[in-house]
Every structure is written in C-alpha cells, then in structure tokens.
PDB file of C-alpha atoms in Angstrom:
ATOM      1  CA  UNK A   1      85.840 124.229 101.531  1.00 44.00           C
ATOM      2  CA  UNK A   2      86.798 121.959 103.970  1.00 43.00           C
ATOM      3  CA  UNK A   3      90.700 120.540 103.956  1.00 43.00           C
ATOM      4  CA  UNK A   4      91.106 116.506 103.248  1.00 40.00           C
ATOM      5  CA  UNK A   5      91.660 114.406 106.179  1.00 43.00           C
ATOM      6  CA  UNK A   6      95.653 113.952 107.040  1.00 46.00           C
ATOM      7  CA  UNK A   7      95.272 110.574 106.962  1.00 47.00           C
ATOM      8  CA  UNK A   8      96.608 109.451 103.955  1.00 50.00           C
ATOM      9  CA  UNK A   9      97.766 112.330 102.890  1.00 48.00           C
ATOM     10  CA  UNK A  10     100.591 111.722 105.696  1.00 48.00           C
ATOM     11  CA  UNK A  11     101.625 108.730 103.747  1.00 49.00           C
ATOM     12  CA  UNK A  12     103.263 111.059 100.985  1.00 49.00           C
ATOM     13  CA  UNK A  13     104.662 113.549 103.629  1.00 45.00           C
ATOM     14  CA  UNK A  14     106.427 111.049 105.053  1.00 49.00           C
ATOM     15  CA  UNK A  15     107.915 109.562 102.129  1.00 49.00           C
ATOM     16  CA  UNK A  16     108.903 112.891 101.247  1.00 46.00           C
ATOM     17  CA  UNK A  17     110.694 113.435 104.870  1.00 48.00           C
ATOM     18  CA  UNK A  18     112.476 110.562 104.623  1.00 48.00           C
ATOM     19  CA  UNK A  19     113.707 110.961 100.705  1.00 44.00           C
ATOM     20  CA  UNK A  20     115.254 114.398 101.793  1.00 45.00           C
ATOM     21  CA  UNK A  21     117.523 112.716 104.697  1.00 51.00           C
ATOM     22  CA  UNK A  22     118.939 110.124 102.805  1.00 56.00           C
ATOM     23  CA  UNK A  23     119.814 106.913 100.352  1.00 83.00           C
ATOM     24  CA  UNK A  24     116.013 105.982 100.835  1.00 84.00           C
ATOM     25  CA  UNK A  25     113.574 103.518  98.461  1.00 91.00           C
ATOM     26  CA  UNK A  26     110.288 105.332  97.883  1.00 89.00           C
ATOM     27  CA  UNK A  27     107.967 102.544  96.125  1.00 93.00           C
ATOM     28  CA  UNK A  28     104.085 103.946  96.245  1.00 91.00           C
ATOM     29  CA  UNK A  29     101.308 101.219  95.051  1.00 95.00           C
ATOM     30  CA  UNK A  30      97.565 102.842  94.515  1.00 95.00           C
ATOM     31  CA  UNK A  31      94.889 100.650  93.686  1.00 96.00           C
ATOM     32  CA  UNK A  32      91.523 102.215  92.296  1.00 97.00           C
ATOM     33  CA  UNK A  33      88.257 100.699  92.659  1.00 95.00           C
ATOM     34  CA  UNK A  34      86.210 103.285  93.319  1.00 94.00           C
ATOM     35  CA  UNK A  35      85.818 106.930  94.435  1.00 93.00           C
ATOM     36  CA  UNK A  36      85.664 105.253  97.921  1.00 92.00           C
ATOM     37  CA  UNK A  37      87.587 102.598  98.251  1.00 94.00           C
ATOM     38  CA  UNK A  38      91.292 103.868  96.818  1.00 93.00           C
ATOM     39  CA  UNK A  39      94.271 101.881  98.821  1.00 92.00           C
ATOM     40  CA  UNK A  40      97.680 103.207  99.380  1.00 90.00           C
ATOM     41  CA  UNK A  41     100.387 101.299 100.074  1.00 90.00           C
ATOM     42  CA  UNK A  42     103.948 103.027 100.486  1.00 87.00           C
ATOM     43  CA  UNK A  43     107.187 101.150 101.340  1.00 91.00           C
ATOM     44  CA  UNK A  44     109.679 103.470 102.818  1.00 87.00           C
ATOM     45  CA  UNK A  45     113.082 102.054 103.279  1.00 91.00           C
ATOM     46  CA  UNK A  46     116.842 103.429 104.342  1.00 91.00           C
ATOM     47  CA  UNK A  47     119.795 101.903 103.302  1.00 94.00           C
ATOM     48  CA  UNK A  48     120.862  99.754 106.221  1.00 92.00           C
ATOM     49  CA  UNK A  49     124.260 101.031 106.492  1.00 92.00           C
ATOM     50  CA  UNK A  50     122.416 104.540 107.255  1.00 89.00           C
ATOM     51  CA  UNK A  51     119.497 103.271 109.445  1.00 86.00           C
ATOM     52  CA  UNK A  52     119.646 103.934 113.348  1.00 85.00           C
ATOM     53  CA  UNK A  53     119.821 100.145 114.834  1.00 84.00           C
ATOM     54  CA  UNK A  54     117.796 101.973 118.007  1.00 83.00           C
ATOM     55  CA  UNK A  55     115.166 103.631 115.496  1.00 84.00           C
ATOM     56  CA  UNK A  56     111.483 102.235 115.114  1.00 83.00           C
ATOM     57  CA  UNK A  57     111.187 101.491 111.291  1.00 82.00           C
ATOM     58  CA  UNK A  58     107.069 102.325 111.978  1.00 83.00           C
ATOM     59  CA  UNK A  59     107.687 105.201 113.978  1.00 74.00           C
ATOM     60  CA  UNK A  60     109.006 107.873 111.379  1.00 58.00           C
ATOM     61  CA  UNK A  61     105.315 109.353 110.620  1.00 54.00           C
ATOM     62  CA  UNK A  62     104.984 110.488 114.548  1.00 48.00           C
ATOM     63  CA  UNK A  63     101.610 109.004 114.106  1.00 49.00           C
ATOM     64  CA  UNK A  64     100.279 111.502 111.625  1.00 47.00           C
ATOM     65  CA  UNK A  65      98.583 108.086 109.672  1.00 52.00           C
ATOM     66  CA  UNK A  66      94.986 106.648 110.675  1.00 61.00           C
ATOM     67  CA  UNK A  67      94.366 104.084 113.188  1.00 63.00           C
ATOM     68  CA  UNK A  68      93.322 102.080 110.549  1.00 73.00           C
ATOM     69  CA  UNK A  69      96.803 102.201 108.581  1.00 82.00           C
ATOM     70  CA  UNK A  70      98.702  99.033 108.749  1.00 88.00           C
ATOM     71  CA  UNK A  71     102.345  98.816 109.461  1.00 90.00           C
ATOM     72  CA  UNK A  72     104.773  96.483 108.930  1.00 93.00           C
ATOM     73  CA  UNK A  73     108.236  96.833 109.793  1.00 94.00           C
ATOM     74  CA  UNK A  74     110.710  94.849 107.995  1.00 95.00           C
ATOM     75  CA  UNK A  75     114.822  94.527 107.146  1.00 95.00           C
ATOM     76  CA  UNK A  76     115.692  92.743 104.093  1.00 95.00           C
ATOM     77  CA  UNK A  77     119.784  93.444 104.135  1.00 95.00           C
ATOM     78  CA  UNK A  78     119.895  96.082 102.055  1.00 95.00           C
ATOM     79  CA  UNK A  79     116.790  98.186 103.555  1.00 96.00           C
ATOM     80  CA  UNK A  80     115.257  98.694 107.060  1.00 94.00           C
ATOM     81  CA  UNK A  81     112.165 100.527 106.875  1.00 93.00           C
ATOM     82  CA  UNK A  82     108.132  99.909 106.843  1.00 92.00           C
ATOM     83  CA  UNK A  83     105.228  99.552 104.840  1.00 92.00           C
ATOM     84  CA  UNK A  84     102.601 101.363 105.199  1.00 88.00           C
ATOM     85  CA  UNK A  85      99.279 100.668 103.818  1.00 89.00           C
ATOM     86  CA  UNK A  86      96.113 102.410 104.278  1.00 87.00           C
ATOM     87  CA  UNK A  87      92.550 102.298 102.166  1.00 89.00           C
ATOM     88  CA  UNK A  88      90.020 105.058 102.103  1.00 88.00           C
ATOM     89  CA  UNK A  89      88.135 107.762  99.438  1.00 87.00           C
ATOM     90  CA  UNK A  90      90.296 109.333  97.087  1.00 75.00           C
ATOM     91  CA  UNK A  91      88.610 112.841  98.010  1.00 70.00           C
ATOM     92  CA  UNK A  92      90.757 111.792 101.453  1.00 68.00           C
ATOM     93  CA  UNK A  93      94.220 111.531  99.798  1.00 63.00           C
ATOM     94  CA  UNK A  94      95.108 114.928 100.473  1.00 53.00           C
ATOM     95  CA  UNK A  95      97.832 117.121  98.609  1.00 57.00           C
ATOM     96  CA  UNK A  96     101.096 114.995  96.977  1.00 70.00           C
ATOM     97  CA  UNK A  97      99.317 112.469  96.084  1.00 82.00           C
ATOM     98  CA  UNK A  98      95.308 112.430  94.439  1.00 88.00           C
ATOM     99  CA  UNK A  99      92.696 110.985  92.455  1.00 93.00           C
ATOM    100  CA  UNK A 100      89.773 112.868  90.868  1.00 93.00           C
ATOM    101  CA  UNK A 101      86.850 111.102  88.853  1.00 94.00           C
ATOM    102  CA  UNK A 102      85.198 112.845  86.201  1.00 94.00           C
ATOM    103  CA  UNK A 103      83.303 111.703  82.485  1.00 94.00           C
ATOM    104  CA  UNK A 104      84.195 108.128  82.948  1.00 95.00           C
ATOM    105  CA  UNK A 105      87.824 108.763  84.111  1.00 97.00           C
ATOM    106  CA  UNK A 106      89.903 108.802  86.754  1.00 97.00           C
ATOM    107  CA  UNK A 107      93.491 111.065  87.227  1.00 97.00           C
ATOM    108  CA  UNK A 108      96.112 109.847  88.850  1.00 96.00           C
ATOM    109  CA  UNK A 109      98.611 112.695  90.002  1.00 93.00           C
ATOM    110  CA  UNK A 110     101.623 111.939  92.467  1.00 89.00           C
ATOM    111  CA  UNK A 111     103.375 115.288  92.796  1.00 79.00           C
ATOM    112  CA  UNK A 112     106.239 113.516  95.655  1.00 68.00           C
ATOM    113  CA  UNK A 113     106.596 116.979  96.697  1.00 55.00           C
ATOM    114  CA  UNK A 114     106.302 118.579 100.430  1.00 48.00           C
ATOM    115  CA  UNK A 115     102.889 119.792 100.769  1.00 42.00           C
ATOM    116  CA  UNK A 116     104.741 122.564 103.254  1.00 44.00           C
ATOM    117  CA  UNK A 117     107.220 123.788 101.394  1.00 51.00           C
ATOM    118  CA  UNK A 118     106.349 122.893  97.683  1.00 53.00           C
ATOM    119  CA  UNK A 119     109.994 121.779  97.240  1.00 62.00           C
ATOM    120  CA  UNK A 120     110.019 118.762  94.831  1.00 66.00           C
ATOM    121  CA  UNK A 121     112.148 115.508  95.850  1.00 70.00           C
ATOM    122  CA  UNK A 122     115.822 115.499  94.772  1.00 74.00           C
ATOM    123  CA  UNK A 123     115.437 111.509  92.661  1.00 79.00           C
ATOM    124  CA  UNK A 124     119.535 111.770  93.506  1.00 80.00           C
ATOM    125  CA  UNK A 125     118.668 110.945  97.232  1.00 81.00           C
ATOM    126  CA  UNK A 126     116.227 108.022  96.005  1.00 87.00           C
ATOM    127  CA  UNK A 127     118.304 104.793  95.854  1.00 92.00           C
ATOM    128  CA  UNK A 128     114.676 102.618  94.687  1.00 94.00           C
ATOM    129  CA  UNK A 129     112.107 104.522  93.536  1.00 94.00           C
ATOM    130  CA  UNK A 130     108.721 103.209  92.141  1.00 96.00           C
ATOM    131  CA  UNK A 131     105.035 104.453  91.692  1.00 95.00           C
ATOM    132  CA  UNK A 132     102.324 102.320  90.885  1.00 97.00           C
ATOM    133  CA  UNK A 133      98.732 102.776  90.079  1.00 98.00           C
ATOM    134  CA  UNK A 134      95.976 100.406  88.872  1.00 98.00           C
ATOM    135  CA  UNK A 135      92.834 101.924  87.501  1.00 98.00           C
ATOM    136  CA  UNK A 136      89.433  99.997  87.192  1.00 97.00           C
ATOM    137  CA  UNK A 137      89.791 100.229  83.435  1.00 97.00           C
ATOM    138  CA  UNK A 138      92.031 100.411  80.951  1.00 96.00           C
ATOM    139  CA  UNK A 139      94.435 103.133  80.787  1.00 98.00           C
ATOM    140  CA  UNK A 140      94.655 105.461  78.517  1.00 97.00           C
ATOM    141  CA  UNK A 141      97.345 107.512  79.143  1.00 97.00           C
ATOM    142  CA  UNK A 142     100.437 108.497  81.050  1.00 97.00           C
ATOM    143  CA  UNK A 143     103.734 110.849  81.183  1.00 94.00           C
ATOM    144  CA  UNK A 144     107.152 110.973  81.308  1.00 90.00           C
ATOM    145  CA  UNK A 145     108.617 106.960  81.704  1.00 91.00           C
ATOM    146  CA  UNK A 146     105.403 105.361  82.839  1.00 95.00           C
ATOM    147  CA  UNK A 147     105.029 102.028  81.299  1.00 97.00           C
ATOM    148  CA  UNK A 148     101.077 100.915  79.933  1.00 98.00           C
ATOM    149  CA  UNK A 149     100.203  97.715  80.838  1.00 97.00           C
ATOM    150  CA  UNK A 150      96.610  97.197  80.400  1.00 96.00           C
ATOM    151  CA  UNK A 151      95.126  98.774  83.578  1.00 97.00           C
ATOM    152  CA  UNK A 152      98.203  99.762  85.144  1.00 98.00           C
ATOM    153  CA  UNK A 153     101.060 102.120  85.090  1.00 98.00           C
ATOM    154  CA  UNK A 154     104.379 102.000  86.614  1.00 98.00           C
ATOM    155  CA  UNK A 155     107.141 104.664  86.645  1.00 97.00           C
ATOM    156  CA  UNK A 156     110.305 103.266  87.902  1.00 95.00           C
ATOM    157  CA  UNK A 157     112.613 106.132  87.374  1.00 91.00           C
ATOM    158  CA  UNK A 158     112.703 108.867  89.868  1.00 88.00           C
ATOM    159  CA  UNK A 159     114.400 111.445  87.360  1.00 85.00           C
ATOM    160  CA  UNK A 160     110.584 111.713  86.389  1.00 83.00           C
ATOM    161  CA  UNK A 161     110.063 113.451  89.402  1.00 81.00           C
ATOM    162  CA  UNK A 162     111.915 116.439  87.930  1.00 75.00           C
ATOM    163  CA  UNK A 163     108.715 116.911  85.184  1.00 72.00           C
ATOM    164  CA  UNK A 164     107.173 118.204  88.153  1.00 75.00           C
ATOM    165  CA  UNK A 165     104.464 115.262  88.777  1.00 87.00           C
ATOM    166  CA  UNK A 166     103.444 112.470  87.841  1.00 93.00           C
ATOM    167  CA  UNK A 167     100.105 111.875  85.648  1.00 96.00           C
ATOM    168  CA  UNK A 168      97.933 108.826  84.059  1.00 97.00           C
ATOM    169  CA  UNK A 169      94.352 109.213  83.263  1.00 98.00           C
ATOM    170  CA  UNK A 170      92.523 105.261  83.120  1.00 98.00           C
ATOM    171  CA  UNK A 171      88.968 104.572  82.623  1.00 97.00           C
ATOM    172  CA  UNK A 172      86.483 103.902  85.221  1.00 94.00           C
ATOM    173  CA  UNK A 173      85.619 100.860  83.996  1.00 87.00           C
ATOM    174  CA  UNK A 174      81.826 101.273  83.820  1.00 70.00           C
ATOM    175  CA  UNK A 175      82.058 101.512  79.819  1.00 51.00           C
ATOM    176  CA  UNK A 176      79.759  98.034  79.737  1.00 47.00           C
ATOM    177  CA  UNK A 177      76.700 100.519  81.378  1.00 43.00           C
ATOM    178  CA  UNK A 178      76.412 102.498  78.433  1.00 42.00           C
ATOM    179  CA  UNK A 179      77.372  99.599  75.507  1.00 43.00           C
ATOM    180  CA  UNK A 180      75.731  96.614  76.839  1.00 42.00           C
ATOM    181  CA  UNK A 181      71.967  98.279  76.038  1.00 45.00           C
ATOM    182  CA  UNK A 182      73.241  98.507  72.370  1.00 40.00           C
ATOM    183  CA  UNK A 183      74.569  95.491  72.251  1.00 41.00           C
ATOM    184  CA  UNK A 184      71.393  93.795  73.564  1.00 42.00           C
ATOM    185  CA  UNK A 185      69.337  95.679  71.473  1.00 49.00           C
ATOM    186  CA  UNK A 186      71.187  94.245  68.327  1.00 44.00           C
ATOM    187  CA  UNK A 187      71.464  91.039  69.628  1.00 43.00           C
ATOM    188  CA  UNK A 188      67.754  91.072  69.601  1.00 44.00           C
ATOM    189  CA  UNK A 189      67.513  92.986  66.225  1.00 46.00           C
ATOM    190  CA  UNK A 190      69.754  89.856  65.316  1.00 48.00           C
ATOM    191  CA  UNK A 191      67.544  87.201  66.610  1.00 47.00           C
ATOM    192  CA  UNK A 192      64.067  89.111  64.949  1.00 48.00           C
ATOM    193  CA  UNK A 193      65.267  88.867  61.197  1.00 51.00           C
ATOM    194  CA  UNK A 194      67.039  84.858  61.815  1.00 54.00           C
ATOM    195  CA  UNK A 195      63.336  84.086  63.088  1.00 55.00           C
ATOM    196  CA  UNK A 196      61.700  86.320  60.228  1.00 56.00           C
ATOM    197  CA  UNK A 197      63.867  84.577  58.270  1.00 56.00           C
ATOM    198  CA  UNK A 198      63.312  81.205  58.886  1.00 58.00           C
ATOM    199  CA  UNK A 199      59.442  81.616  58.945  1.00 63.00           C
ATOM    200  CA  UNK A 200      60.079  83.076  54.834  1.00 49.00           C
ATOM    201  CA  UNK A 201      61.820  80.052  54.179  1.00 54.00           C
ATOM    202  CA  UNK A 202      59.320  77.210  55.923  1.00 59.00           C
ATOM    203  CA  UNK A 203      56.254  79.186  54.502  1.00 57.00           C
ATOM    204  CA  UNK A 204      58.127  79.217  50.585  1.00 53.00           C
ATOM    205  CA  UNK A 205      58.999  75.661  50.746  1.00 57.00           C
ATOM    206  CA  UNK A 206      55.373  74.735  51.760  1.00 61.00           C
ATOM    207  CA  UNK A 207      54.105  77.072  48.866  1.00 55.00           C
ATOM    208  CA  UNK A 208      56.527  74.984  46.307  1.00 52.00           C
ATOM    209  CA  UNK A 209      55.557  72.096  47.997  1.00 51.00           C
ATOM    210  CA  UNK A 210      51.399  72.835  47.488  1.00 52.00           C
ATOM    211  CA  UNK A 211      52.385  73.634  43.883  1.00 55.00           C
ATOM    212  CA  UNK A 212      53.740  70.516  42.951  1.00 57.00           C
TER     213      UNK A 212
END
C-alpha cells in the first residue's frame, strides 16, 4: 500500500514541531467539499517575545510542504509566525491529521501528535489553540469540547488534545440524491388525485346540472 504524499501531511508535523518548542498558537481550519478537493489551512504562530527577529516565519517546515502551498508570513504584536494553506484529496492528508468517506459520511480525525514519535502535544505549551472543520453537510457528531454549529465544528480548547484525538463525523451532503426521487414521485402522486379530483367534481356538477 502505497504511503500518502508528505505534502500536507507536513502541515501537522510542523505544527507539532513548533508546539513542542514553545508558547506557540496552533489554529488548523479544514474545509470539506469533496474526497478531492479538502483545504488545509494552519496558522502557526510564536509569542513575539520568543520569536528569533533573524528567523523566516515561512521557513520553519524546511520545505517539506507542496509547491502549491501558500504562505503568508505575518506579525500581529502578540504573534510572529505564518499561515500556511494548502488544498488537495483527503486520501493525501497523511498521518495527524485525515479524512475518510464512507456510507454518506465523512470523519474528521486530528490526532496533533508526531507522526515519528507518536508523542501527543503537551496543550500547556499551546498559548491559542483552535481546530476547525466544515463538512459538506450537516454534522452529526463530535467529541470532547467541540461545539455543533450546523456544518461545522470547532474545538477551542487544547486540553482536548489529552483524549488522544480529535473526532466529528458530518454528512456528505448528497442526502437530496436519494430523497429528491421520493419527493418527486409524491409530488406527482399529489398532482394525479388534485386533477382526478377536480375532473369528479366538474363531471358531478354537470350530472346535477343535466338533472335539473
């Protein structure tokens, strides 16, 4: 079986680098659309009284992420770090972070552990910690602290990391494929007896009518 591509798998080895060094924000956004087209989009940040002045924000992942990552460095006074944001399949998310689609569902799991070592993040070196994902659908469930809101959850605690992972299951949002046939089919069921209907009506009024 082949091994996922290290592209965006890096993304979560990096974050998990830079969490065990420091005072560091960790906020993960995943967007699901379909089984090819999940985005990523990590901001890694140190607390700017830690940060190396000389140090390239955009340089920490050695350039383990794809060419087609963006980067954007940034220093807001209280953080100097980068965002990183890359899109691809979710079979290409590699360990840490993954999304699997199966009967109508997809599984979000964000482990924020070192794919090397195994060794979970300590949330007491995380300063601003938050994982997002957004599911085609609506979700239907989640663990630990995540908060519903419609198609999205959000964890915003990193003490959640101690559960182990991280774990929402939301629909793929293709439930319309399999109800719209039924509801067309009674729509037209509908508009059959209204018709039916209205011809037993018109045809008993002229039959009273003939009578009189």
């Amino acid at each position: 079986m082949p091994r996922p591509p290290r592209g965006l798998a890096a993304i979560v080895v990096v974050g998990v680098l830079l969490a065990l060094s420091g005072c560091v924000r960790l906020r993960t956004d995943v967007v699901i659309r379909s089984d090819d087209q999940v985005t990523v989009s990590v901001d890694l940040g140190t607390l700017r009284q830690y940060a190396n002045p000389a140090a390239e924000p955009c340089q920490a992942d050695a350039g383990l992420l794809p060419t087609t990552a963006t980067r954007r460095p940034y220093d807001d006074g209280t953080y100097v770090g980068c965002v990183i944001t890359a899109t691809g399949p979710a079979a290409a998310l590699g360990r840490g972070l993954s999304v699997v689609h199966a009967d109508g569902h997809y599984t979000f799991r964000f482990t924020g552990a070192d794919p090397n070592s195994g060794g979970p993040i300590d949330p007491g070196t995380l300063t601003d910690f938050q994982v997002r994902v957004t599911f085609p659908g609506k979700v239907v469930s989640a663990n630990g602290s995540g908060v519903i809101d419609g198609t999205r959850v959000t964890w915003s605690d990193a003490t959640a990391l101690a559960d182990g992972e991280l774990v929402a299951v939301g629909e793929d949002g293709d439930g319309w494929h399999t109800v719209l046939p039924w509801l067309v089919g009674a729509v037209v069921v509908l508009l059959v007896l209204v018709v039916g209907l209205g011809i037993y009506l018109c045809l008993l009024y002229t039959s009273d009518a003939a009578d009189e």
